[in-house]
C-alpha atoms as a printed R data frame, in Angstrom:
    type eleno elety resid chain resno        x        y       z
1   ATOM     1    CA   MET     A     1 -109.489 -128.866 -25.351
2   ATOM     2    CA   LEU     A     2 -110.857 -125.486 -26.433
3   ATOM     3    CA   ILE     A     3 -108.602 -122.492 -27.208
4   ATOM     4    CA   HIS     A     4 -110.120 -119.046 -27.684
5   ATOM     5    CA   VAL     A     5 -108.292 -117.341 -30.558
6   ATOM     6    CA   ARG     A     6 -108.401 -113.569 -31.036
7   ATOM     7    CA   PHE     A     7 -107.308 -111.546 -34.083
8   ATOM     8    CA   PHE     A     8 -106.402 -107.857 -34.154
9   ATOM     9    CA   ALA     A     9 -106.096 -105.081 -36.755
10  ATOM    10    CA   ILE     A    10 -105.120 -106.366 -40.230
11  ATOM    11    CA   LEU     A    11 -105.227 -109.976 -39.008
12  ATOM    12    CA   ARG     A    12 -108.853 -109.495 -37.964
13  ATOM    13    CA   ASP     A    13 -109.641 -108.085 -41.409
14  ATOM    14    CA   ARG     A    14 -107.915 -110.972 -43.185
15  ATOM    15    CA   ALA     A    15 -109.598 -113.588 -40.988
16  ATOM    16    CA   GLY     A    16 -112.985 -111.928 -41.371
17  ATOM    17    CA   THR     A    17 -113.716 -112.327 -37.665
18  ATOM    18    CA   PRO     A    18 -112.340 -110.949 -34.367
19  ATOM    19    CA   SER     A    19 -112.281 -114.351 -32.681
20  ATOM    20    CA   TRP     A    20 -112.521 -118.086 -33.253
21  ATOM    21    CA   ASP     A    21 -112.633 -121.183 -31.075
22  ATOM    22    CA   LEU     A    22 -110.067 -123.871 -31.832
23  ATOM    23    CA   ASN     A    23 -110.606 -127.463 -30.783
24  ATOM    24    CA   CYS     A    24 -107.278 -129.249 -30.360
25  ATOM    25    CA   PRO     A    25 -105.844 -132.199 -28.421
26  ATOM    26    CA   PRO     A    26 -104.184 -131.813 -25.011
27  ATOM    27    CA   GLY     A    27 -100.506 -130.872 -25.246
28  ATOM    28    CA   THR     A    28 -100.960 -128.696 -28.339
29  ATOM    29    CA   THR     A    29  -98.229 -126.042 -28.539
30  ATOM    30    CA   ILE     A    30  -98.549 -122.461 -29.736
31  ATOM    31    CA   HIS     A    31  -96.784 -123.449 -32.953
32  ATOM    32    CA   GLN     A    32  -99.126 -126.367 -33.576
33  ATOM    33    CA   ALA     A    33 -102.170 -124.238 -32.828
34  ATOM    34    CA   THR     A    34 -101.090 -121.558 -35.271
35  ATOM    35    CA   GLU     A    35 -100.582 -124.155 -37.985
36  ATOM    36    CA   GLN     A    36 -104.221 -125.156 -37.528
37  ATOM    37    CA   ILE     A    37 -105.260 -121.502 -37.541
38  ATOM    38    CA   PHE     A    38 -103.413 -120.829 -40.807
39  ATOM    39    CA   SER     A    39 -105.001 -123.923 -42.324
40  ATOM    40    CA   HIS     A    40 -108.465 -122.613 -41.443
41  ATOM    41    CA   PHE     A    41 -107.630 -118.985 -42.334
42  ATOM    42    CA   PRO     A    42 -105.197 -119.262 -45.294
43  ATOM    43    CA   ASN     A    43 -105.204 -115.453 -45.764
44  ATOM    44    CA   LEU     A    44 -103.141 -115.206 -42.576
45  ATOM    45    CA   ALA     A    45 -100.318 -117.455 -43.778
46  ATOM    46    CA   ALA     A    46  -98.504 -114.553 -45.475
47  ATOM    47    CA   TYR     A    47  -98.009 -112.964 -42.028
48  ATOM    48    CA   ALA     A    48  -96.721 -116.143 -40.360
49  ATOM    49    CA   GLN     A    49  -93.127 -114.889 -39.910
50  ATOM    50    CA   ARG     A    50  -94.182 -111.510 -38.536
51  ATOM    51    CA   ILE     A    51  -96.977 -112.315 -36.088
52  ATOM    52    CA   ALA     A    52  -96.464 -111.958 -32.332
53  ATOM    53    CA   TYR     A    53  -98.433 -113.979 -29.798
54  ATOM    54    CA   ALA     A    54  -99.980 -113.423 -26.394
55  ATOM    55    CA   VAL     A    55 -101.402 -116.141 -24.167
56  ATOM    56    CA   ASN     A    56 -103.926 -115.011 -21.566
57  ATOM    57    CA   GLN     A    57 -102.873 -111.387 -22.196
58  ATOM    58    CA   ASN     A    58  -99.147 -112.039 -21.694
59  ATOM    59    CA   TRP     A    59  -96.525 -111.821 -24.440
60  ATOM    60    CA   HIS     A    60  -95.257 -115.268 -25.374
61  ATOM    61    CA   THR     A    61  -92.111 -115.853 -27.431
62  ATOM    62    CA   GLN     A    62  -91.661 -119.587 -26.733
63  ATOM    63    CA   HIS     A    63  -93.701 -121.099 -29.544
64  ATOM    64    CA   ASN     A    64  -93.125 -124.639 -28.291
65  ATOM    65    CA   ALA     A    65  -94.965 -123.832 -25.038
66  ATOM    66    CA   GLU     A    66  -98.062 -125.922 -24.442
67  ATOM    67    CA   LEU     A    67 -101.535 -124.412 -24.330
68  ATOM    68    CA   HIS     A    68 -104.215 -125.427 -21.853
69  ATOM    69    CA   ASP     A    69 -107.959 -125.816 -22.028
70  ATOM    70    CA   GLY     A    70 -109.667 -122.413 -21.940
71  ATOM    71    CA   ASP     A    71 -106.527 -120.414 -22.832
72  ATOM    72    CA   GLU     A    72 -106.849 -117.260 -24.899
73  ATOM    73    CA   LEU     A    73 -104.363 -117.108 -27.775
74  ATOM    74    CA   ALA     A    74 -104.071 -113.670 -29.371
75  ATOM    75    CA   LEU     A    75 -102.434 -113.170 -32.781
76  ATOM    76    CA   LEU     A    76 -100.923 -109.703 -32.969
77  ATOM    77    CA   PRO     A    77  -99.823 -107.927 -36.133
78  ATOM    78    CA   PRO     A    78  -96.363 -106.357 -36.234
79  ATOM    79    CA   VAL     A    79  -95.855 -102.832 -34.965
80  ATOM    80    CA   SER     A    80  -94.496 -101.447 -38.187
81  ATOM    81    CA   GLY     A    81  -94.449  -98.558 -40.603
82  ATOM    82    CA   GLY     A    82  -93.221  -97.553 -44.031
83  ATOM    83    CA   THR     A    83  -94.387  -98.351 -47.536
84  ATOM    84    CA   GLU     A    84  -94.523 -101.502 -49.624
85  ATOM    85    CA   ASP     A    85  -90.798 -100.981 -50.325
86  ATOM    86    CA   ASP     A    86  -89.924 -100.468 -46.641
87  ATOM    87    CA   TRP     A    87  -90.069 -103.196 -44.001
88  ATOM    88    CA   ILE     A    88  -89.940 -101.456 -40.639
89  ATOM    89    CA   GLU     A    89  -90.764 -103.431 -37.538
90  ATOM    90    CA   ILE     A    90  -90.290 -103.772 -33.794
91  ATOM    91    CA   LEU     A    91  -89.942 -107.503 -33.090
92  ATOM    92    CA   LEU     A    92  -90.449 -109.780 -30.105
93  ATOM    93    CA   LYS     A    93  -88.795 -112.711 -31.855
94  ATOM    94    CA   PRO     A    94  -85.356 -113.299 -33.421
95  ATOM    95    CA   ILE     A    95  -84.533 -111.354 -36.565
96  ATOM    96    CA   ASP     A    96  -84.802 -113.369 -39.765
97  ATOM    97    CA   CYS     A    97  -81.799 -112.142 -41.764
98  ATOM    98    CA   ASN     A    98  -82.615 -114.238 -44.835
99  ATOM    99    CA   ALA     A    99  -86.149 -112.843 -44.968
100 ATOM   100    CA   ALA     A   100  -84.784 -109.289 -44.830
101 ATOM   101    CA   ILE     A   101  -82.318 -109.967 -47.664
102 ATOM   102    CA   GLN     A   102  -85.076 -111.491 -49.733
103 ATOM   103    CA   PHE     A   103  -87.307 -108.476 -49.080
104 ATOM   104    CA   VAL     A   104  -84.764 -105.865 -50.214
105 ATOM   105    CA   SER     A   105  -83.505 -107.820 -53.230
106 ATOM   106    CA   HIS     A   106  -84.589 -106.117 -56.443
107 ATOM   107    CA   PRO     A   107  -83.596 -106.208 -60.145
108 ATOM   108    CA   ASN     A   108  -82.684 -102.505 -60.012
109 ATOM   109    CA   ALA     A   109  -80.369 -102.911 -57.028
110 ATOM   110    CA   GLY     A   110  -76.677 -103.283 -57.799
111 ATOM   111    CA   GLY     A   111  -75.677 -103.254 -54.146
112 ATOM   112    CA   ILE     A   112  -77.228 -104.462 -50.894
113 ATOM   113    CA   ASP     A   113  -75.620 -103.376 -47.654
114 ATOM   114    CA   ILE     A   114  -76.607 -105.064 -44.383
115 ATOM   115    CA   PHE     A   115  -75.762 -103.993 -40.854
116 ATOM   116    CA   LEU     A   116  -76.328 -106.367 -37.930
117 ATOM   117    CA   GLY     A   117  -75.967 -105.017 -34.422
118 ATOM   118    CA   THR     A   118  -75.263 -107.917 -32.048
119 ATOM   119    CA   THR     A   119  -74.803 -108.364 -28.313
120 ATOM   120    CA   ARG     A   120  -71.083 -108.607 -27.673
121 ATOM   121    CA   ALA     A   121  -69.369 -110.364 -24.780
122 ATOM   122    CA   GLU     A   122  -67.953 -107.960 -22.199
123 ATOM   123    CA   THR     A   123  -66.413 -108.040 -18.730
124 ATOM   124    CA   ASN     A   124  -66.989 -105.114 -16.373
125 ATOM   125    CA   ALA     A   125  -64.597 -103.565 -13.873
126 ATOM   126    CA   ASN     A   126  -65.726 -106.067 -11.217
127 ATOM   127    CA   GLY     A   127  -64.859 -109.036 -13.420
128 ATOM   128    CA   GLN     A   128  -68.522 -109.873 -14.117
129 ATOM   129    CA   GLU     A   129  -69.463 -111.046 -17.589
130 ATOM   130    CA   LEU     A   130  -72.314 -109.670 -19.657
131 ATOM   131    CA   SER     A   131  -74.853 -112.430 -20.342
132 ATOM   132    CA   ALA     A   132  -77.525 -110.562 -22.350
133 ATOM   133    CA   LEU     A   133  -79.187 -107.254 -23.148
134 ATOM   134    CA   ASP     A   134  -82.817 -106.425 -22.465
135 ATOM   135    CA   TYR     A   135  -84.398 -104.005 -24.951
136 ATOM   136    CA   GLU     A   136  -87.468 -101.916 -24.233
137 ATOM   137    CA   ALA     A   137  -89.278  -99.635 -26.668
138 ATOM   138    CA   TYR     A   138  -92.163  -97.254 -26.881
139 ATOM   139    CA   ASN     A   139  -93.299  -99.405 -29.780
140 ATOM   140    CA   GLU     A   140  -95.676  -97.102 -31.610
141 ATOM   141    CA   LEU     A   141  -93.403  -94.053 -31.293
142 ATOM   142    CA   ALA     A   142  -90.311  -96.044 -32.285
143 ATOM   143    CA   ALA     A   143  -92.048  -97.373 -35.406
144 ATOM   144    CA   LYS     A   144  -93.030  -93.826 -36.421
145 ATOM   145    CA   GLN     A   145  -89.494  -92.567 -35.796
146 ATOM   146    CA   LEU     A   146  -87.994  -95.349 -37.915
147 ATOM   147    CA   THR     A   147  -90.475  -94.593 -40.694
148 ATOM   148    CA   THR     A   148  -89.418  -90.937 -40.588
149 ATOM   149    CA   LEU     A   149  -85.734  -91.905 -40.767
150 ATOM   150    CA   ALA     A   150  -86.437  -94.118 -43.771
151 ATOM   151    CA   ALA     A   151  -88.184  -91.244 -45.541
152 ATOM   152    CA   GLU     A   152  -85.271  -88.901 -44.765
153 ATOM   153    CA   ALA     A   153  -82.758  -91.435 -46.101
154 ATOM   154    CA   ARG     A   154  -84.713  -91.712 -49.344
155 ATOM   155    CA   LYS     A   155  -84.328  -87.952 -49.861
156 ATOM   156    CA   THR     A   156  -80.543  -88.318 -49.933
157 ATOM   157    CA   TRP     A   157  -79.900  -91.724 -51.528
158 ATOM   158    CA   PRO     A   158  -81.678  -93.569 -54.383
159 ATOM   159    CA   ILE     A   159  -82.863  -96.398 -52.156
160 ATOM   160    CA   THR     A   160  -84.695  -99.156 -53.985
161 ATOM   161    CA   ARG     A   161  -85.800 -101.020 -50.867
162 ATOM   162    CA   LEU     A   162  -84.927 -101.018 -47.196
163 ATOM   163    CA   ALA     A   163  -85.556 -102.989 -44.029
164 ATOM   164    CA   ILE     A   164  -85.133 -101.740 -40.460
165 ATOM   165    CA   LEU     A   165  -85.841 -104.405 -37.842
166 ATOM   166    CA   HIS     A   166  -85.245 -104.020 -34.115
167 ATOM   167    CA   ARG     A   167  -85.808 -106.595 -31.390
168 ATOM   168    CA   ILE     A   168  -87.197 -105.939 -27.962
169 ATOM   169    CA   GLY     A   169  -86.941 -108.278 -25.000
170 ATOM   170    CA   ARG     A   170  -83.872 -110.298 -24.078
171 ATOM   171    CA   VAL     A   171  -81.099 -110.692 -26.657
172 ATOM   172    CA   ALA     A   172  -78.345 -113.179 -25.822
173 ATOM   173    CA   ILE     A   173  -74.636 -112.882 -26.621
174 ATOM   174    CA   ALA     A   174  -73.915 -112.956 -30.385
175 ATOM   175    CA   GLU     A   175  -77.605 -112.608 -31.302
176 ATOM   176    CA   PRO     A   176  -78.658 -109.618 -33.463
177 ATOM   177    CA   SER     A   177  -80.762 -106.895 -31.903
178 ATOM   178    CA   VAL     A   178  -81.006 -104.660 -34.967
179 ATOM   179    CA   LEU     A   179  -80.826 -105.174 -38.721
180 ATOM   180    CA   ILE     A   180  -80.644 -102.525 -41.404
181 ATOM   181    CA   ALA     A   181  -80.660 -103.675 -45.027
182 ATOM   182    CA   ILE     A   182  -80.395 -101.171 -47.872
183 ATOM   183    CA   ALA     A   183  -80.658 -101.860 -51.600
184 ATOM   184    CA   CYS     A   184  -79.460  -99.169 -54.011
185 ATOM   185    CA   PRO     A   185  -78.370  -99.043 -57.662
186 ATOM   186    CA   HIS     A   186  -74.709  -98.754 -56.534
187 ATOM   187    CA   ARG     A   187  -72.835 -100.140 -53.532
188 ATOM   188    CA   SER     A   188  -71.428  -96.812 -52.317
189 ATOM   189    CA   GLU     A   189  -74.950  -95.417 -51.918
190 ATOM   190    CA   ALA     A   190  -76.054  -98.481 -49.975
191 ATOM   191    CA   PHE     A   191  -73.025  -98.227 -47.644
192 ATOM   192    CA   GLU     A   192  -73.616  -94.532 -46.934
193 ATOM   193    CA   ALA     A   193  -77.362  -94.876 -46.352
194 ATOM   194    CA   CYS     A   194  -76.906  -97.863 -44.061
195 ATOM   195    CA   LYS     A   195  -74.320  -96.086 -41.897
196 ATOM   196    CA   TRP     A   196  -76.452  -92.963 -41.636
197 ATOM   197    CA   LEU     A   197  -79.516  -94.932 -40.601
198 ATOM   198    CA   ILE     A   198  -77.834  -96.881 -37.792
199 ATOM   199    CA   ASP     A   199  -76.171  -93.724 -36.462
200 ATOM   200    CA   GLN     A   200  -79.508  -91.878 -36.401
201 ATOM   201    CA   LEU     A   201  -81.364  -94.856 -34.955
202 ATOM   202    CA   LYS     A   202  -78.998  -95.097 -31.986
203 ATOM   203    CA   LYS     A   203  -79.319  -91.365 -31.352
204 ATOM   204    CA   ASP     A   204  -83.007  -90.596 -31.880
205 ATOM   205    CA   VAL     A   205  -85.286  -93.648 -31.597
206 ATOM   206    CA   ALA     A   206  -87.295  -94.513 -28.458
207 ATOM   207    CA   ILE     A   207  -85.563  -97.837 -27.742
208 ATOM   208    CA   TRP     A   208  -83.498  -98.471 -24.607
209 ATOM   209    CA   LYS     A   209  -81.295 -101.307 -23.417
210 ATOM   210    CA   LYS     A   210  -80.513 -102.796 -20.018
211 ATOM   211    CA   GLU     A   211  -77.302 -104.752 -19.424
212 ATOM   212    CA   ILE     A   212  -77.664 -108.131 -17.722
213 ATOM   213    CA   TRP     A   213  -74.459 -109.008 -15.832
214 ATOM   214    CA   GLN     A   214  -73.748 -112.386 -14.257
215 ATOM   215    CA   GLY     A   215  -73.932 -112.118 -10.467
216 ATOM   216    CA   ALA     A   216  -74.985 -108.455 -10.493
217 ATOM   217    CA   ASP     A   217  -78.080 -106.329 -10.725
218 ATOM   218    CA   PRO     A   218  -79.114 -105.272 -14.255
219 ATOM   219    CA   THR     A   219  -78.066 -101.760 -15.241
220 ATOM   220    CA   TRP     A   220  -79.410  -99.420 -17.892
221 ATOM   221    CA   SER     A   221  -76.848  -98.752 -20.566
222 ATOM   222    CA   GLY     A   222  -75.480  -95.280 -21.184
223 ATOM   223    CA   GLU     A   223  -76.363  -95.736 -24.842
224 ATOM   224    CA   ARG     A   224  -79.958  -95.391 -25.980
225 ATOM   225    CA   CYS     A   225  -79.999  -98.670 -27.918
C-alpha cells in the first residue's frame, strides 16, 4: 500500500523534501512506518522521541494503530522554545523522565532537582471517582511563556540546564502531566528554581485542565493547569 508522508518545519529541512511516498505492506502501523522513514531519512532519527504524528489531518497518539492505503502521515516537530541548554516542549505523548534527566545532566551540575506533577486519585462530593485529566493548551503561546519563565529563572539562579515538559490530551491516574528538571552547581539552587518554576507555570501559562469523573460530565478545573 502507499502512504503519503509529509514533513514540516525543521523536519522538512532535515529530510530535504516536504513530502515522500512510502510503499509498505498492509497492516503497517505508525511505528513501523516511522522506522522505515528514519531508515530512509537518517537525519530525522535524532528527533524520534519528540515527533508528533497526524493521520489524515488528525492527531494520533496510538503508534500501534494500523495505516491504510492512501493515508497521509504527517510528522510534526515539537512545539518548543528555549536554547540548546533548555528543553521546553508541549507534548502529545507520555513524558520521558529518563530522557529529561539525561538532557539536564552536566559535569558542572552538583544537583539536579526534578518535579513531576501527576494525576492523583480523588473522589468528589457525589462519591464519583476521578478517572483522568484532559489538558488543553494554546500551544504556541504556552511555549513562549515557558521560554520566558526559563529566562527569568536563569536571572536568579545559576542554572546549568533545564527541562520543562507539559503534556496535553488525556492523562490517566498516576501519570505525569508536567516535568520540571533543573541542574545547578548546588542542590539548594536547583530546589529553589524548580519550585519557583512550577508555581509560576501553574499561575501564568496558557494550559488548562478538565476533570473526567466516572459517571459524570467532565468539568473544567478551578486551577489553570
